[in-house]
mmCIF file of C-alpha atoms in Angstrom:
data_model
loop_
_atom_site.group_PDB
_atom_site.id
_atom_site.type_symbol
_atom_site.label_atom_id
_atom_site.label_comp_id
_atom_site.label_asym_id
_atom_site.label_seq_id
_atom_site.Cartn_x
_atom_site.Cartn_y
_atom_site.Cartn_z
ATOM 1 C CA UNK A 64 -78.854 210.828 -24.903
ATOM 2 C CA UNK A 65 -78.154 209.008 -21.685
ATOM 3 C CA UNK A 66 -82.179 209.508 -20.724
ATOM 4 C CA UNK A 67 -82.795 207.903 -24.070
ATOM 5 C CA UNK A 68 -80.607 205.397 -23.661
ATOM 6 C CA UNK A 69 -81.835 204.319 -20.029
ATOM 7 C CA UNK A 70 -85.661 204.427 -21.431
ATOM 8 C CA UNK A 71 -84.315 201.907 -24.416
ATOM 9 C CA UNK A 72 -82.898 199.475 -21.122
ATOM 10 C CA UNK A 73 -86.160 199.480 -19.574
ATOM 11 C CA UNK A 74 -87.672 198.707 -22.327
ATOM 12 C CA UNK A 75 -85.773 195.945 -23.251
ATOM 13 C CA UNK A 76 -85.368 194.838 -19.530
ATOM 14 C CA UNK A 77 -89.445 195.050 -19.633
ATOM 15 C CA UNK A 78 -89.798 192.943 -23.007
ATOM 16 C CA UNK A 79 -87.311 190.036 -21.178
ATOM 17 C CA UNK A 80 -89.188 189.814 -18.094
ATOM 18 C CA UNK A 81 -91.966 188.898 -20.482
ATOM 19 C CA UNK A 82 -90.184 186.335 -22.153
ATOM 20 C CA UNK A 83 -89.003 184.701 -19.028
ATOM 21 C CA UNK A 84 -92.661 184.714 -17.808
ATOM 22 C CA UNK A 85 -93.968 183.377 -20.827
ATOM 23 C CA UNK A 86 -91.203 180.298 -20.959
ATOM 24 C CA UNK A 87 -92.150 179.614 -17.243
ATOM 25 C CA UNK A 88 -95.696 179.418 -17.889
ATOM 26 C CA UNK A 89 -94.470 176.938 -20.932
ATOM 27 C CA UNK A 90 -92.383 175.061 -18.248
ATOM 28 C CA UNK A 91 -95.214 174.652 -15.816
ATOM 29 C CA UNK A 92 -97.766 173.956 -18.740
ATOM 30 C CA UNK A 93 -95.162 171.044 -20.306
ATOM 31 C CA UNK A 94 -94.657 169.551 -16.714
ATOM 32 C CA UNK A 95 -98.183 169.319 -16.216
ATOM 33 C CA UNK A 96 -98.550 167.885 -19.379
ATOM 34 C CA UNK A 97 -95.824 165.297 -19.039
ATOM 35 C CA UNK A 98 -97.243 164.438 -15.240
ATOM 36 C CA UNK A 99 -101.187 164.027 -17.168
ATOM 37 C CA UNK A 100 -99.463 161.402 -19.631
ATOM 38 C CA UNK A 101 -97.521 159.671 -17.325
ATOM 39 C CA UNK A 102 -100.343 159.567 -14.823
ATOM 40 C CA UNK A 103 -97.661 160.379 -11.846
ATOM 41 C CA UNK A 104 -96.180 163.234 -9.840
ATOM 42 C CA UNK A 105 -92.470 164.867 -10.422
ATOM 43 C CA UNK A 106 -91.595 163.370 -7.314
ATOM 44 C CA UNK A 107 -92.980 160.004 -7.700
ATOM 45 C CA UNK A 108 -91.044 159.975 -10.983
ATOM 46 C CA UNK A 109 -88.227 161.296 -9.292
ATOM 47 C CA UNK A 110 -88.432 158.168 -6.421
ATOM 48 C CA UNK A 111 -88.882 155.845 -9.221
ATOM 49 C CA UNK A 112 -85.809 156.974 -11.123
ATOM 50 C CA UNK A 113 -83.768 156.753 -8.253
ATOM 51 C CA UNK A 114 -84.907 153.160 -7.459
ATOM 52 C CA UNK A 115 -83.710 152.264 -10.515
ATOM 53 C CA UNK A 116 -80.470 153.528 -10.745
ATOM 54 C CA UNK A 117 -79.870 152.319 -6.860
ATOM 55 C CA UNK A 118 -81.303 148.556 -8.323
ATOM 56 C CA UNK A 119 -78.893 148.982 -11.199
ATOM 57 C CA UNK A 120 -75.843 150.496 -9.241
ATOM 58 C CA UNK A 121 -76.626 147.518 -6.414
ATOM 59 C CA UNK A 122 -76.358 145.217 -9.364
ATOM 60 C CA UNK A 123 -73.129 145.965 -10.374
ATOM 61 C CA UNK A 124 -71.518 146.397 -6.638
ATOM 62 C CA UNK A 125 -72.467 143.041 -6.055
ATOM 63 C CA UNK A 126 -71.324 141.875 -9.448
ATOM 64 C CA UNK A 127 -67.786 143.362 -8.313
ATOM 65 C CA UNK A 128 -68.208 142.379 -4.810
ATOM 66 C CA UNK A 129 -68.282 138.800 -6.195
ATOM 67 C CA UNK A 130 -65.236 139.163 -8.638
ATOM 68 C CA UNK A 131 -63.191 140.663 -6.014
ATOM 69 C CA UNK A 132 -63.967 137.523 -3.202
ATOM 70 C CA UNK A 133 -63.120 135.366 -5.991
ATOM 71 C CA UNK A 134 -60.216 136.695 -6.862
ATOM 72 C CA UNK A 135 -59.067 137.380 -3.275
ATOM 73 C CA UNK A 136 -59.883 133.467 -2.473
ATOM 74 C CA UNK A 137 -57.526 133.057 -5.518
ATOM 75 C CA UNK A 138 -54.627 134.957 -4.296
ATOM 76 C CA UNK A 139 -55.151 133.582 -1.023
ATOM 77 C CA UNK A 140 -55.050 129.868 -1.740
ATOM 78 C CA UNK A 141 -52.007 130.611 -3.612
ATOM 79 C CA UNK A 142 -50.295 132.636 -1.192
ATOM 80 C CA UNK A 143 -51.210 130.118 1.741
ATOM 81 C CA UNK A 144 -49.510 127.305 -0.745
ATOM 82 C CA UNK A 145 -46.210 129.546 -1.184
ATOM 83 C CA UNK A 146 -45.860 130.917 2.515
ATOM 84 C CA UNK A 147 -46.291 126.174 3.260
ATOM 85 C CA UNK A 148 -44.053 125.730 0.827
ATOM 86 C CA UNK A 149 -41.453 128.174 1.909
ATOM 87 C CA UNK A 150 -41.691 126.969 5.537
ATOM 88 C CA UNK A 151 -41.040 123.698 4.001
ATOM 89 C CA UNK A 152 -38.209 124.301 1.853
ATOM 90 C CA UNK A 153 -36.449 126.203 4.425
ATOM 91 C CA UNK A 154 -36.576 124.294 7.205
ATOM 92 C CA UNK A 155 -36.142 120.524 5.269
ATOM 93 C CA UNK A 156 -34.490 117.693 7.343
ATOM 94 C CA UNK A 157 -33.757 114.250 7.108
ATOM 95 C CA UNK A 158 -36.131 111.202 6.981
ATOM 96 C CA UNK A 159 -36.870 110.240 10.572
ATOM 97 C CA UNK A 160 -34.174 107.325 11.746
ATOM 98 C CA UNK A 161 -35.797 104.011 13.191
ATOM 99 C CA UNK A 162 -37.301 104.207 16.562
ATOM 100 C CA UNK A 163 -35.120 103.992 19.498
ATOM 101 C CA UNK A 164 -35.476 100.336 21.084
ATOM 102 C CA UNK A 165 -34.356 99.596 24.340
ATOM 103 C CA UNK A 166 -32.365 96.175 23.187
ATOM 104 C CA UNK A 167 -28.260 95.870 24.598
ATOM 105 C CA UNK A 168 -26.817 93.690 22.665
ATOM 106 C CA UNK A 169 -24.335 90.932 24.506
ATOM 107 C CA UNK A 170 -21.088 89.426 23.467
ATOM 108 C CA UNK A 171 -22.263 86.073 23.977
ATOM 109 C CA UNK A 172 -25.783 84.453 25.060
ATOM 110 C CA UNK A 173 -23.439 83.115 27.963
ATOM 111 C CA UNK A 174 -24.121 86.563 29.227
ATOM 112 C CA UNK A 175 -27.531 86.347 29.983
ATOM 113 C CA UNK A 176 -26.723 83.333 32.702
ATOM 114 C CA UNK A 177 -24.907 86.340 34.265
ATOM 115 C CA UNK A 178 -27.067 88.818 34.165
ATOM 116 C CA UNK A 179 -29.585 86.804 35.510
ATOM 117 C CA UNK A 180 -27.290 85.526 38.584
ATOM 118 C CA UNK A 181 -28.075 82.876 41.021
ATOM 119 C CA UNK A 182 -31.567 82.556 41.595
ATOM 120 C CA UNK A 183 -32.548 85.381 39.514
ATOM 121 C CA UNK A 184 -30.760 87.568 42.217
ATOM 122 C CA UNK A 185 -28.730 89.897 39.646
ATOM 123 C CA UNK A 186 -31.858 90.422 37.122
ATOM 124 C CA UNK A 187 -33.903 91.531 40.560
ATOM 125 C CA UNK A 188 -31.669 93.947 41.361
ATOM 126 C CA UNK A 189 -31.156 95.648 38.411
ATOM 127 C CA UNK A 190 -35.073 96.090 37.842
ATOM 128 C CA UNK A 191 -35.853 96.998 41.179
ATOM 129 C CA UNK A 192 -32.781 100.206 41.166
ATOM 130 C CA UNK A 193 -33.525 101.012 37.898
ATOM 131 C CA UNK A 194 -37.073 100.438 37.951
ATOM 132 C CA UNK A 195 -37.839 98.510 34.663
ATOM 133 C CA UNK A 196 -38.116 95.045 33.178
ATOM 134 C CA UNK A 197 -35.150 93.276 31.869
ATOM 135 C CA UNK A 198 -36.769 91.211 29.369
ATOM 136 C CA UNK A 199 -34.168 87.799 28.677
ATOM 137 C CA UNK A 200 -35.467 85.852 25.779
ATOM 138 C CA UNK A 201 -34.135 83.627 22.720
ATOM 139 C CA UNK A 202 -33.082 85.965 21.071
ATOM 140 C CA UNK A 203 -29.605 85.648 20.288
ATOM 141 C CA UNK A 204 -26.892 88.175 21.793
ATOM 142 C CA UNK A 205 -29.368 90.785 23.034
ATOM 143 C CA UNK A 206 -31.124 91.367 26.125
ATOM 144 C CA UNK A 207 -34.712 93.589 26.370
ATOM 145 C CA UNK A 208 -35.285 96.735 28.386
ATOM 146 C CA UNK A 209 -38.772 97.502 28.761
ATOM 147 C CA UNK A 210 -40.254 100.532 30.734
ATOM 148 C CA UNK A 211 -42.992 102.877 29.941
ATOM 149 C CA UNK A 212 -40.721 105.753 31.438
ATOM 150 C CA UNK A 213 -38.396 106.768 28.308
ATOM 151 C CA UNK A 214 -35.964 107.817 30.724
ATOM 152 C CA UNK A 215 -35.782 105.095 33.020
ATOM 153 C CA UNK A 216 -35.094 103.011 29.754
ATOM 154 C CA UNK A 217 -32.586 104.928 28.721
ATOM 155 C CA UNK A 218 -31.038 104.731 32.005
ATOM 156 C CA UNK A 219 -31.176 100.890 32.291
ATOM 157 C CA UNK A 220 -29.464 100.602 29.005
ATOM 158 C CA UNK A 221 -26.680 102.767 29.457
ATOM 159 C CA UNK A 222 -26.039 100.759 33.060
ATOM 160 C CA UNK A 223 -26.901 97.609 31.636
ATOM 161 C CA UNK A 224 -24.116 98.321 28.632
ATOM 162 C CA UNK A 225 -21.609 99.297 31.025
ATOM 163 C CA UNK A 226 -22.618 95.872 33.290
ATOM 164 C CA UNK A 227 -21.997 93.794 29.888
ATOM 165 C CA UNK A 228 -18.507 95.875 29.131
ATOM 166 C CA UNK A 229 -17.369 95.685 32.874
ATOM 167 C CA UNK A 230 -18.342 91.824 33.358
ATOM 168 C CA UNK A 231 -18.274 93.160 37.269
ATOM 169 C CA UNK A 232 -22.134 92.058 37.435
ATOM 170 C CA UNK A 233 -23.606 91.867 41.467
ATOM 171 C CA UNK A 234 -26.112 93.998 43.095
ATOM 172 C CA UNK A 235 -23.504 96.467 44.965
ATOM 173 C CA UNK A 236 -22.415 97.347 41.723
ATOM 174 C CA UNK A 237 -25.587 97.492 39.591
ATOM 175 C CA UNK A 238 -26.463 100.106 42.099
ATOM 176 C CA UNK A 239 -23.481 102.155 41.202
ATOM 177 C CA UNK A 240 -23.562 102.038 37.367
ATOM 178 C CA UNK A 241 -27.351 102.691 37.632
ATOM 179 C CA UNK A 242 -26.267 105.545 39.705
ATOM 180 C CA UNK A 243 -23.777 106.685 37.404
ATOM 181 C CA UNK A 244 -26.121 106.381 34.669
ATOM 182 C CA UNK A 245 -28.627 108.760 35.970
ATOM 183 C CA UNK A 246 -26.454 111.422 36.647
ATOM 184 C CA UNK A 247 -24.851 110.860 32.824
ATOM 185 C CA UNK A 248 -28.818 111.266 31.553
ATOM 186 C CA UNK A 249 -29.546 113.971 33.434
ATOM 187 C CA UNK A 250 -26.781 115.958 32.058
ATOM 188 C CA UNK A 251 -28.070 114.878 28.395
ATOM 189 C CA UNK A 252 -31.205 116.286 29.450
ATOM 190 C CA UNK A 253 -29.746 119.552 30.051
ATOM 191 C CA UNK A 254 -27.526 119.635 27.171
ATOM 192 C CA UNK A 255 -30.531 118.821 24.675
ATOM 193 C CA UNK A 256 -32.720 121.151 26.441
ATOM 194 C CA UNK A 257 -30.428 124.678 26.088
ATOM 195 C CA UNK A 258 -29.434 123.006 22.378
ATOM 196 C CA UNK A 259 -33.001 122.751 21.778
ATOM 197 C CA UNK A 260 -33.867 126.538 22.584
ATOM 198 C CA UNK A 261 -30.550 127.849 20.937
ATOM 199 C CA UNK A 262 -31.621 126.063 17.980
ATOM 200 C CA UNK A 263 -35.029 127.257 17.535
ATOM 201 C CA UNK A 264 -34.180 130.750 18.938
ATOM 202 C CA UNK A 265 -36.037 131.127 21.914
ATOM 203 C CA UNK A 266 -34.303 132.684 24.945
ATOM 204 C CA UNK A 267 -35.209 133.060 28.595
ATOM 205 C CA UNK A 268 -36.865 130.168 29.170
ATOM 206 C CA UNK A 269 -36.952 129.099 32.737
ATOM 207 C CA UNK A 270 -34.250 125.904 33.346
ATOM 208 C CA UNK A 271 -36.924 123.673 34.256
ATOM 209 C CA UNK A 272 -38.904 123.996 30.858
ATOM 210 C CA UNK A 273 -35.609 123.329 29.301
ATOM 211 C CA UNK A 274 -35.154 120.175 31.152
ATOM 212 C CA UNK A 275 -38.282 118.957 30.209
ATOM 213 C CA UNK A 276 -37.653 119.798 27.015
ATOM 214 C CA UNK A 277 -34.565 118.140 26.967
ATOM 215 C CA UNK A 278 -36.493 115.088 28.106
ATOM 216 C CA UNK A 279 -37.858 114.820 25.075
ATOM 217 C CA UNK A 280 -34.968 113.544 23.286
ATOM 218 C CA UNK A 281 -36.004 110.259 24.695
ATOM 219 C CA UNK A 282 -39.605 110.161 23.625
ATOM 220 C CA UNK A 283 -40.907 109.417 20.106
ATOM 221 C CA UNK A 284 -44.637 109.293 18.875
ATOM 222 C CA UNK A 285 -44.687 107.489 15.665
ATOM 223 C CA UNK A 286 -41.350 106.776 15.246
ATOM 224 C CA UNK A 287 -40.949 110.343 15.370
ATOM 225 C CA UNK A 288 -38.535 111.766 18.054
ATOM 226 C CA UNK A 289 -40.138 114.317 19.939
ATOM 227 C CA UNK A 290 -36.958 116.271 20.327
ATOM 228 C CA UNK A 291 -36.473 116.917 16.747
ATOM 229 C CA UNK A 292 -40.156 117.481 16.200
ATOM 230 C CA UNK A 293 -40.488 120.268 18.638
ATOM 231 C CA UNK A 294 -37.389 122.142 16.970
ATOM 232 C CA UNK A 295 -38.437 121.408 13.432
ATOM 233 C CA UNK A 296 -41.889 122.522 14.200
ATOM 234 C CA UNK A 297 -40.621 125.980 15.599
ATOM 235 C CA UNK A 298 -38.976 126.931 12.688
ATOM 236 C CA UNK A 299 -41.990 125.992 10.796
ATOM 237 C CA UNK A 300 -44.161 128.493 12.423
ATOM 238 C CA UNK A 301 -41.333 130.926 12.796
ATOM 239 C CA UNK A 302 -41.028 131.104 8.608
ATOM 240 C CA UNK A 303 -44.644 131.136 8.841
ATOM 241 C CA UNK A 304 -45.514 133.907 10.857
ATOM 242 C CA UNK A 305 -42.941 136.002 9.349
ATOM 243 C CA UNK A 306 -44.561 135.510 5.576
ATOM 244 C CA UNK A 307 -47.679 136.495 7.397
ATOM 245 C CA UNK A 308 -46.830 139.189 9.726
ATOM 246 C CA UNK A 309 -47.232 137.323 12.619
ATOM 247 C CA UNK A 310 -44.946 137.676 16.208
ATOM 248 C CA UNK A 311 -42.349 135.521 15.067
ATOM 249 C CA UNK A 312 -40.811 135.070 18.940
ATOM 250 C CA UNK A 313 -44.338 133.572 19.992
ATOM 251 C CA UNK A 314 -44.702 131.511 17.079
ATOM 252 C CA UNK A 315 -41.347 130.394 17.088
ATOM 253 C CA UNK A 316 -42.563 129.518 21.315
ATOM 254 C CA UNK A 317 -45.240 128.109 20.854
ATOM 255 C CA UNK A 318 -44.067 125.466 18.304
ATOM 256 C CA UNK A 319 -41.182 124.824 20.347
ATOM 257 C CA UNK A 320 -43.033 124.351 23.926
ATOM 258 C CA UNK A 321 -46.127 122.957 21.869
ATOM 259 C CA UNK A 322 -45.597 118.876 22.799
ATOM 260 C CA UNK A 323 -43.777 119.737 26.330
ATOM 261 C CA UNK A 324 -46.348 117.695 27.694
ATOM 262 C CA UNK A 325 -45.418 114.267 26.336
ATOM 263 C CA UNK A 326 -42.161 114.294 28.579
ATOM 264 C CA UNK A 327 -44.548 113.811 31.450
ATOM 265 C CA UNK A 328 -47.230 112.336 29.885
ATOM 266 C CA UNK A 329 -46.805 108.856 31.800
ATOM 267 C CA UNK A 330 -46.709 110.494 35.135
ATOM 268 C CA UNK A 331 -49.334 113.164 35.267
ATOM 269 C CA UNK A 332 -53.260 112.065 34.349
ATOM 270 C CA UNK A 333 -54.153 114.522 31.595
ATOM 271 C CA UNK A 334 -53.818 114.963 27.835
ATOM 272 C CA UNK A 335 -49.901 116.279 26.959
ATOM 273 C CA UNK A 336 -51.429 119.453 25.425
ATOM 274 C CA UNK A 337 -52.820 120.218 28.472
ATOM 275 C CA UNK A 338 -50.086 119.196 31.167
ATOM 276 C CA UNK A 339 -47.869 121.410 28.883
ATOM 277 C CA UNK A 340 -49.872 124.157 28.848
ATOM 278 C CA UNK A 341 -50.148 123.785 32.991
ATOM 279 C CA UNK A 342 -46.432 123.323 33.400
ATOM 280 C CA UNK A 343 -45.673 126.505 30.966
ATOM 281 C CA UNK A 344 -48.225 128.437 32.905
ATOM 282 C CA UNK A 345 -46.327 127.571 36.343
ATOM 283 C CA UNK A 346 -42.850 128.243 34.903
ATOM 284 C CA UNK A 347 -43.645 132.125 33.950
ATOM 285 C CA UNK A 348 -44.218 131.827 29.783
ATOM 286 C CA UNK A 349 -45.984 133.848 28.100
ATOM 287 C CA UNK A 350 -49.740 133.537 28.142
ATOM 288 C CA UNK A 351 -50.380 133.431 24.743
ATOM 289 C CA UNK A 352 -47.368 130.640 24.138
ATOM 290 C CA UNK A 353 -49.740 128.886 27.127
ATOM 291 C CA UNK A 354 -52.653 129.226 24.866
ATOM 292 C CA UNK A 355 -51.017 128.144 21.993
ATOM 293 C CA UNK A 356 -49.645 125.021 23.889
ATOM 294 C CA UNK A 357 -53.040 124.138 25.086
ATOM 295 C CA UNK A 358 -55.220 124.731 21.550
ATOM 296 C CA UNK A 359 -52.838 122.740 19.212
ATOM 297 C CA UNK A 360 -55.146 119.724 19.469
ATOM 298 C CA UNK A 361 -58.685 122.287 19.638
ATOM 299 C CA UNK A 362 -59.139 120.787 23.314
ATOM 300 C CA UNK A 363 -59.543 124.825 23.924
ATOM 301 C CA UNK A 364 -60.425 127.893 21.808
ATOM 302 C CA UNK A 365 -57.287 129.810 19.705
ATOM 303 C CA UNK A 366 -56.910 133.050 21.066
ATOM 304 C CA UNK A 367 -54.313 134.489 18.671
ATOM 305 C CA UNK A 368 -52.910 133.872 15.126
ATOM 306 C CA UNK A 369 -49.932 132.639 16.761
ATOM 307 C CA UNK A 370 -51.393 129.351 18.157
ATOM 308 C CA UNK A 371 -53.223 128.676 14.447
ATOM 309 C CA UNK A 372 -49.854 128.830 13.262
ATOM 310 C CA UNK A 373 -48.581 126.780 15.437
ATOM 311 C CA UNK A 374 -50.987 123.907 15.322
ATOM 312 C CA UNK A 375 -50.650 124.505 11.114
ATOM 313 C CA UNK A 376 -46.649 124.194 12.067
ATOM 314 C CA UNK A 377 -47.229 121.091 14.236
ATOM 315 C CA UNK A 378 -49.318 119.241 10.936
ATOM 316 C CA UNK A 379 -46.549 120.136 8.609
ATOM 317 C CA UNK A 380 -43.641 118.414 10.740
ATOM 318 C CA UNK A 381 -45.581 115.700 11.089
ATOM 319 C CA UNK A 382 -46.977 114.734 8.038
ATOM 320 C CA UNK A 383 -43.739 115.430 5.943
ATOM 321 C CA UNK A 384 -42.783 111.824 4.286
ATOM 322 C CA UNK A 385 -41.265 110.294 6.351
ATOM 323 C CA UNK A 386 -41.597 111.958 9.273
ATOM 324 C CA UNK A 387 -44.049 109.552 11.013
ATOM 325 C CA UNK A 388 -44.389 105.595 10.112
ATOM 326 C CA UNK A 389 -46.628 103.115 11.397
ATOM 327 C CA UNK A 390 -46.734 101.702 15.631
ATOM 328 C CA UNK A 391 -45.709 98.258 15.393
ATOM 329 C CA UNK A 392 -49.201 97.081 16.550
ATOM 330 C CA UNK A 393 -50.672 98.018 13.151
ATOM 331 C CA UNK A 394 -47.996 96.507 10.958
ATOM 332 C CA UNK A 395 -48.113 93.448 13.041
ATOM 333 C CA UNK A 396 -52.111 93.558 12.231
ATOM 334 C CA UNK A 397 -51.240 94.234 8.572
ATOM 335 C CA UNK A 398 -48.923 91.576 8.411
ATOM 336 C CA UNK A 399 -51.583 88.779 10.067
ATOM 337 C CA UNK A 400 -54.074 90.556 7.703
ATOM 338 C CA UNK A 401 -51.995 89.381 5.060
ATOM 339 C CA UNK A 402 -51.076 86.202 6.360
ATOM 340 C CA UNK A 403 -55.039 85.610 6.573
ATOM 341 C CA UNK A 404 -55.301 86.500 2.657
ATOM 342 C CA UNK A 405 -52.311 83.812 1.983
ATOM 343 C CA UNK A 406 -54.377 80.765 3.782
ATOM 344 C CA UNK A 407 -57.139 81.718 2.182
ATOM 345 C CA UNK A 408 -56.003 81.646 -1.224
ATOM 346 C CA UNK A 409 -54.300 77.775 -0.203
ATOM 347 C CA UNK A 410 -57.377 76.536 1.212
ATOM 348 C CA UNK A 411 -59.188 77.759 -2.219
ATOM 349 C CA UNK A 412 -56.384 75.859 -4.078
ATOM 350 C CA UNK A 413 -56.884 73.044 -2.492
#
């Protein structure tokens, strides 16, 4: 039975390998067909099918390729509005106060006779030791101080106050109270200089950075005080780089140090982004602070995120409303301007 039953197997096993030569020769006869009719190889119908799906699957990755920019320039132009208007909303201050102007005002135009002694020898004095030009006009009760040195000027007016108060007015003791005055100035400088860094939260700095920093509690651009500006415009860039992942201690440096030029800006030949950035350098901060001091203004290239944020940080301070108003040289040319319009209009009347 079991030799029976293995001659049936081979049998079968025989009439299969028949079959499955017979439906290969099909195969091969129905491929050669197909390649007769469409006049190509299998594998130049194989490259040709794969060209096309490639062409269609490039198709649609550029078709997504394109959504997903858009909608990433989307996001991205509304997240860059929220992280501006965070900064913005958390760090909001006050409308900028007028410009400081060197003008003591006097009890009495009698005054000015005094101040301006016998022969002139009191007014003399006073501008040679405190090394500025005591301006004594018609206007009533006041008396000019005019220096391009913001902190000569605010040394003459302090002495030139305490003159007025004392009444004592000679050379001998001009000298003093101009004295006196320096040494009370200096000690503001100090004051706003650590206030400045405790305020925008940036330690270590080296005392003579501080003291020019402090400096710039005397020196506006714009009618913008420079002092306020520099702190405002740390915290800007602080909130800033902390929305974007940024070093928040550099950014928060870099805005703070950004305009430490302008305290020296009268004395050194140079642009105040780059005196800063020279003076930082020499004082031991941070290189990239330096490089964000220096690029604010593009005069070189931005090395790190940091300094974009900072000169971003500097805009926003400054173009708040009201941060900034006009120099008095272009509202006195708006003003003639209009006074031009006014005599026009007459003469066309009459």
């Amino acid at each position: 039975q079991l030799e029976q039953r293995r001659t049936q197997l081979d049998k079968r096993q025989s009439t299969l390998d028949k079959r499955e030569t017979d439906v290969n020769k099909m195969q091969a006869e129905r491929l050669a067909e197909l390649q007769r009719v469409a006049g190509m190889t299998k594998e130049e119908a194989k490259g040709m099918l794969v060209a096309a799906v490639e062409k269609d699957a490039r198709a649609d990755m550029a078709r997504t390729i394109r959504q997903i920019d858009e909608q990433a320039r989307a996001e991205g132009d509304m997240r860059a509005r929220k992280i501006i208007a965070t900064a913005i909303q958390r760090i909001a201050s006050d409308h900028v106060a007028e410009i400081s102007v060197s003008v003591v005002p006097l009890p009495s135009d009698e005054m000015k006779g005094r101040i301006i002694g016998r022969n002139g020898r009191n007014i003399r004095a006073f501008e040679q030791a405190a090394g500025v030009d005591v301006v004594v006009d018609d206007t009533p009760e006041a008396v000019t101080v005019s220096s391009f040195d913001p902190i000569r000027r605010e040394v003459a007016k302090r002495a030139m106050a305490k003159l007025v108060v004392d009444g004592r007015i000679h050379p001998a003791h001009i000298e003093k109270l101009i004295s006196d005055a320096q040494r009370d100035v200096e000690q503001v400088i100090r004051e706003a200089g650590e206030q400045a860094a405790y305020e925008a939260g940036v330690p270590g700095l080296h005392p003579e950075v501080l003291r020019l920093l402090g400096r710039l509690k005397f020196r506006t651009s714009y009618g913008q005080n420079q002092h306020g500006h520099s702190i405002e415009t740390s915290l800007i860039a602080g909130v800033i780089a902390a929305e974007m992942g940024a070093d928040v201690a550099l950014a928060k440096a870099g805005g703070l140090l950004h305009d430490l030029g302008k305290a020296i800006d009268h004395e050194v030949e140079g642009t105040h982004a780059a005196i800063g950035a020279e003076y930082a350098r020499r004082y031991g901060v941070n290189s990239k602070v330096v490089n964000a001091i220096a690029s604010h203004h593009h005069e070189v290239d931005q090395e790190t995120v940091e300094a974009v944020i900072v000169e971003a940080a500097d805009a926003i301070s400054g173009a708040r409303p009201g941060a900034r108003r006009e120099s008095y040289e272009q509202y006195v040319k708006r003003v003639r301007t209009l006074e031009e319009i006014g005599r026009e209009l007459c003469r066309e009347r009459v």
